[in-house]
mmCIF file of C-alpha atoms in Angstrom:
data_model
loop_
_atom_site.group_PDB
_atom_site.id
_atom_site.type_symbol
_atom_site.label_atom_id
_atom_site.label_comp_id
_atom_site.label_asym_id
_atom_site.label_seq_id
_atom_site.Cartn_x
_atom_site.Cartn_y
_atom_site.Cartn_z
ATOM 1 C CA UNK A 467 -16.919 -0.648 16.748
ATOM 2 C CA UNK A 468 -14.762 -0.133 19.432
ATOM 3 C CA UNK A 469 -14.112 3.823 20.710
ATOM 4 C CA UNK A 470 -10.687 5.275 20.968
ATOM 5 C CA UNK A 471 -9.551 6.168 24.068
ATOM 6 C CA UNK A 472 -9.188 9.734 25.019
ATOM 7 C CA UNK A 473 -5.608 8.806 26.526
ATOM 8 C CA UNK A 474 -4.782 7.892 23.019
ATOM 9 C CA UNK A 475 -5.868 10.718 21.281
ATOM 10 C CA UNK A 476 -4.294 13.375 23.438
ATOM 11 C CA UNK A 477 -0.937 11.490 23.251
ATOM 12 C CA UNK A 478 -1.021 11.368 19.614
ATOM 13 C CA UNK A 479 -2.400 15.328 19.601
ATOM 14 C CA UNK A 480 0.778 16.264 21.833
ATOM 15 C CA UNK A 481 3.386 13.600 20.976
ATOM 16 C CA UNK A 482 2.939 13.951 17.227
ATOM 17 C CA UNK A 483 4.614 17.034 15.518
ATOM 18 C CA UNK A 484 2.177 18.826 13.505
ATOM 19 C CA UNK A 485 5.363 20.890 12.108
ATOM 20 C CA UNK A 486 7.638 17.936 11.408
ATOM 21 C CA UNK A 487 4.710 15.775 9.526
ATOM 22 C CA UNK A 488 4.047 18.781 7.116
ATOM 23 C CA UNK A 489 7.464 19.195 6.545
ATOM 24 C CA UNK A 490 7.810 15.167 5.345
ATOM 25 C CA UNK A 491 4.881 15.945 3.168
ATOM 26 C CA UNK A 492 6.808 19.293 1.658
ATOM 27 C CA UNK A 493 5.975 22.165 3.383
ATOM 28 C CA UNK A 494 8.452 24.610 3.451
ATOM 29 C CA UNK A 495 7.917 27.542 6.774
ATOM 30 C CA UNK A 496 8.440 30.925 7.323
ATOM 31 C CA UNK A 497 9.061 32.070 10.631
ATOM 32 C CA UNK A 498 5.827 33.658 12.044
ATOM 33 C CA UNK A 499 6.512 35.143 15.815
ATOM 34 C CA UNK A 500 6.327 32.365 17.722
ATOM 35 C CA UNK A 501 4.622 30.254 14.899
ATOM 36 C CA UNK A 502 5.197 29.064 11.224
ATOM 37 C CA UNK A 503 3.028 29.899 8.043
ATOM 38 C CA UNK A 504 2.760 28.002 4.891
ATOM 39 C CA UNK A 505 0.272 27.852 1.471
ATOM 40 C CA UNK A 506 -3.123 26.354 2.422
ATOM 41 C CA UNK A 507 -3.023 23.539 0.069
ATOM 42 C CA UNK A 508 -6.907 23.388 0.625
ATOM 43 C CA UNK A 509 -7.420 26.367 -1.554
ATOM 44 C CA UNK A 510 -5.668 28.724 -3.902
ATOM 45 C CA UNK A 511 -2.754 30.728 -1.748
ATOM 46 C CA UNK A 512 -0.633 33.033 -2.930
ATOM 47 C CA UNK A 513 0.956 33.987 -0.090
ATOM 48 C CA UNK A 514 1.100 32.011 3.151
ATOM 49 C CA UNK A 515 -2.182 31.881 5.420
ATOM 50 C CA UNK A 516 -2.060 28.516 7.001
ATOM 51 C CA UNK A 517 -0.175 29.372 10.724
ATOM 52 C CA UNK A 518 0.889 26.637 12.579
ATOM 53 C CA UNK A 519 1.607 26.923 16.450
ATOM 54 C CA UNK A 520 4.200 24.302 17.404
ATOM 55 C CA UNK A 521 3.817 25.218 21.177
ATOM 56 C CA UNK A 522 -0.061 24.089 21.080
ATOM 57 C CA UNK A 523 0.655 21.608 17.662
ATOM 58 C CA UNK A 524 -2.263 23.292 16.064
ATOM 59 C CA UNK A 525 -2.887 24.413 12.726
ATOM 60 C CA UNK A 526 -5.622 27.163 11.224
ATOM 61 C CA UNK A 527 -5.748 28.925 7.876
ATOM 62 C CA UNK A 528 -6.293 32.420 7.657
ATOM 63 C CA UNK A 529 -7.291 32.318 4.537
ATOM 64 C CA UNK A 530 -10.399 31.275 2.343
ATOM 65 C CA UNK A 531 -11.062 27.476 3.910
ATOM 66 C CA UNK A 532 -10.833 29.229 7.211
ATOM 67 C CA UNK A 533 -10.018 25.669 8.477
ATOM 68 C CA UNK A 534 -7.836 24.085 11.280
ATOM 69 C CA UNK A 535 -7.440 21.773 14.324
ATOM 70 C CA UNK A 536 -4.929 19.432 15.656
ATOM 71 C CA UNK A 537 -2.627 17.011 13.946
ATOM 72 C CA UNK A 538 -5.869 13.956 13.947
ATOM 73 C CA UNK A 539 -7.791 17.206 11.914
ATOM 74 C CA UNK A 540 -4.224 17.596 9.321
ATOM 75 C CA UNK A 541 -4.382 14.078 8.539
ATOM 76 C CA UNK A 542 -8.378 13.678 8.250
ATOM 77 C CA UNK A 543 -8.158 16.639 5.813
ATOM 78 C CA UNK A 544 -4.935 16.354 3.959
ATOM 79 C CA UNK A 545 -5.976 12.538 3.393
ATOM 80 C CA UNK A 546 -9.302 12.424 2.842
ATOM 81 C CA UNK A 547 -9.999 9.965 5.541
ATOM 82 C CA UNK A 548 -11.991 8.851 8.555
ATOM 83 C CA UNK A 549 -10.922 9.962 11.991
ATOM 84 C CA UNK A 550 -10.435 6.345 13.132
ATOM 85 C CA UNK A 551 -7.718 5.604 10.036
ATOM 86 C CA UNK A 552 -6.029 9.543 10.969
ATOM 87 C CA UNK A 553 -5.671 7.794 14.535
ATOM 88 C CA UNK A 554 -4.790 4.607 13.163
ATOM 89 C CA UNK A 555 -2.116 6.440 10.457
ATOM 90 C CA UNK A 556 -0.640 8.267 12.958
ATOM 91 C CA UNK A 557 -0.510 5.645 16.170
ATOM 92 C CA UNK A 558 1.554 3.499 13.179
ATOM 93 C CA UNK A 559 3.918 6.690 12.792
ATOM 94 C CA UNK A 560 4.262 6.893 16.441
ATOM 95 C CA UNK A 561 4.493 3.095 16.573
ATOM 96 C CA UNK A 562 2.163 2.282 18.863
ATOM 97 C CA UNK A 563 1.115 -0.350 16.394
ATOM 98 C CA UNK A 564 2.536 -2.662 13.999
ATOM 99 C CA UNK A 565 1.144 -2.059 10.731
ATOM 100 C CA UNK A 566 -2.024 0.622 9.575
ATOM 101 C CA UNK A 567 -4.850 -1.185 7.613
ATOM 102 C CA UNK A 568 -3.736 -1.404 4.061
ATOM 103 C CA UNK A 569 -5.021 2.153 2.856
ATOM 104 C CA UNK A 570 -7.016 1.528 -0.391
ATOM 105 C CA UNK A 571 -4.777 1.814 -3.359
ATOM 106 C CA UNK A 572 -5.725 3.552 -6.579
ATOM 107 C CA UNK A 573 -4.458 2.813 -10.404
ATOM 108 C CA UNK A 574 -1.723 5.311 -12.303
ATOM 109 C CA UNK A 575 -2.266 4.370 -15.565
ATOM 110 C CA UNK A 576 -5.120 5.583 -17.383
ATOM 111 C CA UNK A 577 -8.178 2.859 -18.107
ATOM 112 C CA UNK A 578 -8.412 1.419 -21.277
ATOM 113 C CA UNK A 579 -11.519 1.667 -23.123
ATOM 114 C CA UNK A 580 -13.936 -1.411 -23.301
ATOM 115 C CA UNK A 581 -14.058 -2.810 -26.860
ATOM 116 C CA UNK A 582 -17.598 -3.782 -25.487
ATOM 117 C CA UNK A 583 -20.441 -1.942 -26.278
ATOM 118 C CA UNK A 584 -22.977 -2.225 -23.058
ATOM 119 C CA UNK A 585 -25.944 -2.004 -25.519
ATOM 120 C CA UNK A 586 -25.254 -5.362 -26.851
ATOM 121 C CA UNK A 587 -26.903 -8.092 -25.990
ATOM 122 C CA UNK A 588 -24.946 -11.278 -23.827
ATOM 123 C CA UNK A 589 -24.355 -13.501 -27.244
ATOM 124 C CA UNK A 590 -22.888 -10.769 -29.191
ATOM 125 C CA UNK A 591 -20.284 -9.602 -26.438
ATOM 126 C CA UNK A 592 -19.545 -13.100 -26.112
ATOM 127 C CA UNK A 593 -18.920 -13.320 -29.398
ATOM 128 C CA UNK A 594 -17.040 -10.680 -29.565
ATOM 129 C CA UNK A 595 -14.621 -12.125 -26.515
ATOM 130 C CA UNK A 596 -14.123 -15.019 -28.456
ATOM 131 C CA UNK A 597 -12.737 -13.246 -31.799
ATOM 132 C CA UNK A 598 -10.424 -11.643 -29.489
ATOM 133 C CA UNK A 599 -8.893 -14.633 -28.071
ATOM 134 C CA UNK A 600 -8.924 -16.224 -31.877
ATOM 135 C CA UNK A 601 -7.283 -13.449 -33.355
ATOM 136 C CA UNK A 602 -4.642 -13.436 -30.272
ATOM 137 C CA UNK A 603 -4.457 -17.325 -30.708
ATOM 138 C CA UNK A 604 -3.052 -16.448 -34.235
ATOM 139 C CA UNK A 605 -0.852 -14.189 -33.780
ATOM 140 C CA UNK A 606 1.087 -15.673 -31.221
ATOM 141 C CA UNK A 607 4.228 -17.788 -32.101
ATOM 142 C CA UNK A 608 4.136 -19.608 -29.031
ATOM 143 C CA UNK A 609 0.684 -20.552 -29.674
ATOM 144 C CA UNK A 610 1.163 -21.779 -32.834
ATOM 145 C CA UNK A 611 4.230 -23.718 -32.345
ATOM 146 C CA UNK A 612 2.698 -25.884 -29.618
ATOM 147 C CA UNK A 613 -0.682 -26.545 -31.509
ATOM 148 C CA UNK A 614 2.011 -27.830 -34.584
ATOM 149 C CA UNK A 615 3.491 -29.804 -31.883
ATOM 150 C CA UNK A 616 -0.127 -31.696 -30.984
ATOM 151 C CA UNK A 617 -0.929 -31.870 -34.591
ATOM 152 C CA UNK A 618 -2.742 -28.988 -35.157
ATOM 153 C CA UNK A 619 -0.837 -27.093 -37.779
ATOM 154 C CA UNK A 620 -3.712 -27.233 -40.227
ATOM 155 C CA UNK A 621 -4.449 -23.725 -41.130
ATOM 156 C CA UNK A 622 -7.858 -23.883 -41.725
ATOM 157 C CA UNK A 623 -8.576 -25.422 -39.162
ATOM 158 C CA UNK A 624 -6.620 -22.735 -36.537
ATOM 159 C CA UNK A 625 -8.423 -19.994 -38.909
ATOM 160 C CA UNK A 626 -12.466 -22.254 -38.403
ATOM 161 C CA UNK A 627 -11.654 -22.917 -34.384
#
């Protein structure tokens, strides 16, 4: 695995505005002084406790996570992610590269439950794949038009196979 270069890293911890990227994710500021405060979003806040100083682009909360560190720290935190894919996330927003690796991608609908049972042994799961696909067979009227268009339009036979 190749290391990151320190040049790198202190470009994209100066060059990077810690203030502007929370404000594209929907942080609203109040003026602080010299710096800005916001809601942690790392913990319940009712009133602002995460200060952010523009002049040093560094962040720390005040408050219960008691948590901070440059913009490479927001991103690893606020994403979930490893410091190589913060670097690689933010070189992308810089556009130093091309294209990030394609950050893994997670399902919005809900998951449907298994008409399976895992108890079940191999034959009867199979068996139950294969009334599924009968029972879909027949109720399709695509299905059944091209099986009358072989031949097939025998009922008892569609209803045995």
């Amino acid at each position: 695995m190749a290391r990151i270069k320190d040049e790198l890293i202190e470009k994209l911890k100066n060059e990077v505005s810690l203030v502007r990227l929370m404000e594209s994710q929907g942080f609203e500021f109040k003026p602080h002084g010299k710096d800005k405060v916001t809601r942690c979003p790392f913990h319940d806040d009712k009133t602002p406790s995460l200060v952010v100083s523009p002049s040093k682009n560094l962040w720390h909360c005040l408050g219960a996570c008691g948590t901070g560190g440059s913009v490479i720290d927001w991103v690893m935190k606020r994403e979930g992610i490893s410091f190589k894919r913060a670097v690689e996330i933010l070189q992308h927003d810089l556009g130093l590269i091309a294209e990030p690796h394609a950050p893994v991608k997670y399902a919005s609908t809900k998951q449907l439950p298994s008409t399976l049972v895992a108890e079940r042994d191999e034959q009867q799961a199979l068996k139950q794949v294969i009334d599924f696909y009968h029972e879909t067979l027949k109720q399709s009227p695509e299905v059944l038009q091209y099986l009358e268009s072989r031949g097939l339009n025998n009922v008892e036979l569609i209803n045995t196979f």
